[in-house]
C-alpha positions as a Markdown table, in Angstrom:
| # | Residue | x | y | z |
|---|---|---|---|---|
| 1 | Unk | -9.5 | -49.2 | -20.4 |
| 2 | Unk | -9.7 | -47.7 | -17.1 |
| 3 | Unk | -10.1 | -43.7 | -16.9 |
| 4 | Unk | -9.0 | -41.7 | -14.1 |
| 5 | Unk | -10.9 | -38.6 | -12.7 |
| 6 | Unk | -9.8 | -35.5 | -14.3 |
| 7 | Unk | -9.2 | -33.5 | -11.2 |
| 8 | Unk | -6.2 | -35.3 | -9.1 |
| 9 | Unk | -5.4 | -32.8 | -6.3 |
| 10 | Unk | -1.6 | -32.1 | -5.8 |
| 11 | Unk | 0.3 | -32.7 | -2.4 |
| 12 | Unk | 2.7 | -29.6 | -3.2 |
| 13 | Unk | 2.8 | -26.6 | -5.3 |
| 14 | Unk | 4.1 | -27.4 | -8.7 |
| 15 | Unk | 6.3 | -24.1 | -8.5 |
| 16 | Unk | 6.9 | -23.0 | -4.9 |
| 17 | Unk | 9.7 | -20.9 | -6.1 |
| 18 | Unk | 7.9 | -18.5 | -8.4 |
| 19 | Unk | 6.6 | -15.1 | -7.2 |
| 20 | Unk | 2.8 | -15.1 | -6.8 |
| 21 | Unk | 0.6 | -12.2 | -7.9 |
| 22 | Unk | -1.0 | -10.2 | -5.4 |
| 23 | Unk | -4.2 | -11.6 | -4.2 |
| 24 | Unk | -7.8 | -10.5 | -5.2 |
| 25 | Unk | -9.3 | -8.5 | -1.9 |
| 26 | Unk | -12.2 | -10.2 | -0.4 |
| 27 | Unk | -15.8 | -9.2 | -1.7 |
| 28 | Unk | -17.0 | -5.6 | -0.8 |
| 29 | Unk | -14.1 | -4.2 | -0.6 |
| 30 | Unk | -12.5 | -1.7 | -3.2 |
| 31 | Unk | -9.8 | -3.2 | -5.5 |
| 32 | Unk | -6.9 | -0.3 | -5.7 |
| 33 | Unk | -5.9 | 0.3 | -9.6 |
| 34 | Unk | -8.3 | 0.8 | -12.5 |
| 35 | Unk | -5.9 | 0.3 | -15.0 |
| 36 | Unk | -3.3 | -2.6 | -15.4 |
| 37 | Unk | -0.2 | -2.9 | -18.1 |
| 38 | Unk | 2.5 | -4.7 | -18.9 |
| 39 | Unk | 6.2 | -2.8 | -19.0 |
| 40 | Unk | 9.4 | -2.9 | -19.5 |
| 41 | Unk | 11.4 | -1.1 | -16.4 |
| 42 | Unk | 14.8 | 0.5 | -16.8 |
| 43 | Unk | 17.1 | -1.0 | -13.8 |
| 44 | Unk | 14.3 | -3.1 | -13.6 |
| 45 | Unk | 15.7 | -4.5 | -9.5 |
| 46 | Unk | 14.1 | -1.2 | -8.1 |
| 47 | Unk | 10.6 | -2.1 | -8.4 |
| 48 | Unk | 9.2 | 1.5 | -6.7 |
| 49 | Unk | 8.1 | 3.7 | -9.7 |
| 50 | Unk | 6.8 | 7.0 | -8.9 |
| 51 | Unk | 4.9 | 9.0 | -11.7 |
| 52 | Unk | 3.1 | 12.0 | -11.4 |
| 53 | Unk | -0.7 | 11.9 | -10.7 |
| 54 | Unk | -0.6 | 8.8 | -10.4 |
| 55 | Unk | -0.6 | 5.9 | -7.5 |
| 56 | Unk | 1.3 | 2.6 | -9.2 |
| 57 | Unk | 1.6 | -1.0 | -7.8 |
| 58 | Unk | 4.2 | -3.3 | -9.4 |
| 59 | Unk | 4.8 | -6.9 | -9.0 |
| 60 | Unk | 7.2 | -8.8 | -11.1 |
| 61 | Unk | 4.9 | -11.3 | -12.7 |
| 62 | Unk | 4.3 | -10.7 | -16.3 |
| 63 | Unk | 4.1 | -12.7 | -19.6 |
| 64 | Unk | 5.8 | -9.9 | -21.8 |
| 65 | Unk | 7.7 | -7.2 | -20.3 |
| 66 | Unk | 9.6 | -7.0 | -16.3 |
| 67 | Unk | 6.6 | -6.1 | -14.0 |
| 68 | Unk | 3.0 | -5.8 | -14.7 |
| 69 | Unk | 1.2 | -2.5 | -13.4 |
| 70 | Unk | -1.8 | -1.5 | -12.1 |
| 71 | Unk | -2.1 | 2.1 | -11.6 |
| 72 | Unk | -4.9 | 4.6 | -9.8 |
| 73 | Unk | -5.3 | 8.3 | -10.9 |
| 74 | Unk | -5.3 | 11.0 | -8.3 |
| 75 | Unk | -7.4 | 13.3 | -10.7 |
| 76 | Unk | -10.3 | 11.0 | -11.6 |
| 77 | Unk | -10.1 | 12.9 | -15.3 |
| 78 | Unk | -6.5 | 10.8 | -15.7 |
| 79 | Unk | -6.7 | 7.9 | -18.5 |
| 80 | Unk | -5.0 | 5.7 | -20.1 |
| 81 | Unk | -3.7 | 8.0 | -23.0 |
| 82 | Unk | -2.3 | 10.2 | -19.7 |
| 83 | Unk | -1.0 | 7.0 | -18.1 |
| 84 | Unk | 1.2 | 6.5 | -20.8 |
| 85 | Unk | 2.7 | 9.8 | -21.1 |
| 86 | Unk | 3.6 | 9.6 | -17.3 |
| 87 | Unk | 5.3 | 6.5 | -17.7 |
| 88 | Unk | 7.5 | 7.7 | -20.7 |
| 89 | Unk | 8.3 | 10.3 | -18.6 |
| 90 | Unk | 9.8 | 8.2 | -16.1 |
| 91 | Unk | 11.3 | 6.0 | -18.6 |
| 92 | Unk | 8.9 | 2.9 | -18.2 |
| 93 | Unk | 7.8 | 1.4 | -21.7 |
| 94 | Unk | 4.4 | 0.0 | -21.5 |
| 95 | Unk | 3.8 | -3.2 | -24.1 |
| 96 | Unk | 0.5 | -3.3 | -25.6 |
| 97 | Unk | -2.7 | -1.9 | -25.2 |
| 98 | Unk | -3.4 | 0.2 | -21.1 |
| 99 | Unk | -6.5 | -2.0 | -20.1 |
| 100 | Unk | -9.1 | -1.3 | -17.8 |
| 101 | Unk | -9.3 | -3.7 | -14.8 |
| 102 | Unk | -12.8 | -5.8 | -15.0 |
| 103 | Unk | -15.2 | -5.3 | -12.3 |
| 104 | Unk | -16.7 | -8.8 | -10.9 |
């Protein structure tokens, strides 16, 4: 029996078509949200969310809902029970638990 190696790199992407996620900044510099979610988005073509006290970044990969989040408070007392509320307020549904992004 004659085994291949494992690791066969790939002349093209397996899905060119899919929307990629945004990429990871280079080391050293700051990484923009502190807190990431899934959500479901009312009219969810119009991907610009505004809430209040808050900076949020959408992109439209996510396993559960339309978009996943990452969001920045203004007021560095803001958290994730607050981050919620906002997005109610706005009409964005957030599936599961408001995580806080992992520092590497």
């Amino acid at each position: 029996m004659t085994l291949l190696p494992s690791l066969i790199p790939h002349p093209a992407p397996v899905c060119p078509a899919l929307p990629q996620p945004p990429l990871l900044p280079a080391s050293g510099s700051t990484l923009f949200g502190t807190l990431i979610v899934e959500a479901v988005v009312p009219g969810s073509d119009d991907l610009e969310l505004n809430a209040p006290g808050w900076e949020l970044r959408t992109w439209p990969v996510a396993r559960l809902g339309d978009v996943t989040l990452e969001a920045r408070p203004l007021d560095p007392n803001l958290g994730p029970a607050e981050l919620r509320r906002a997005l109610e307020a706005i009409g964005v549904t957030a599936l599961g638990p408001i995580r806080e992004r992992r520092r590497t």
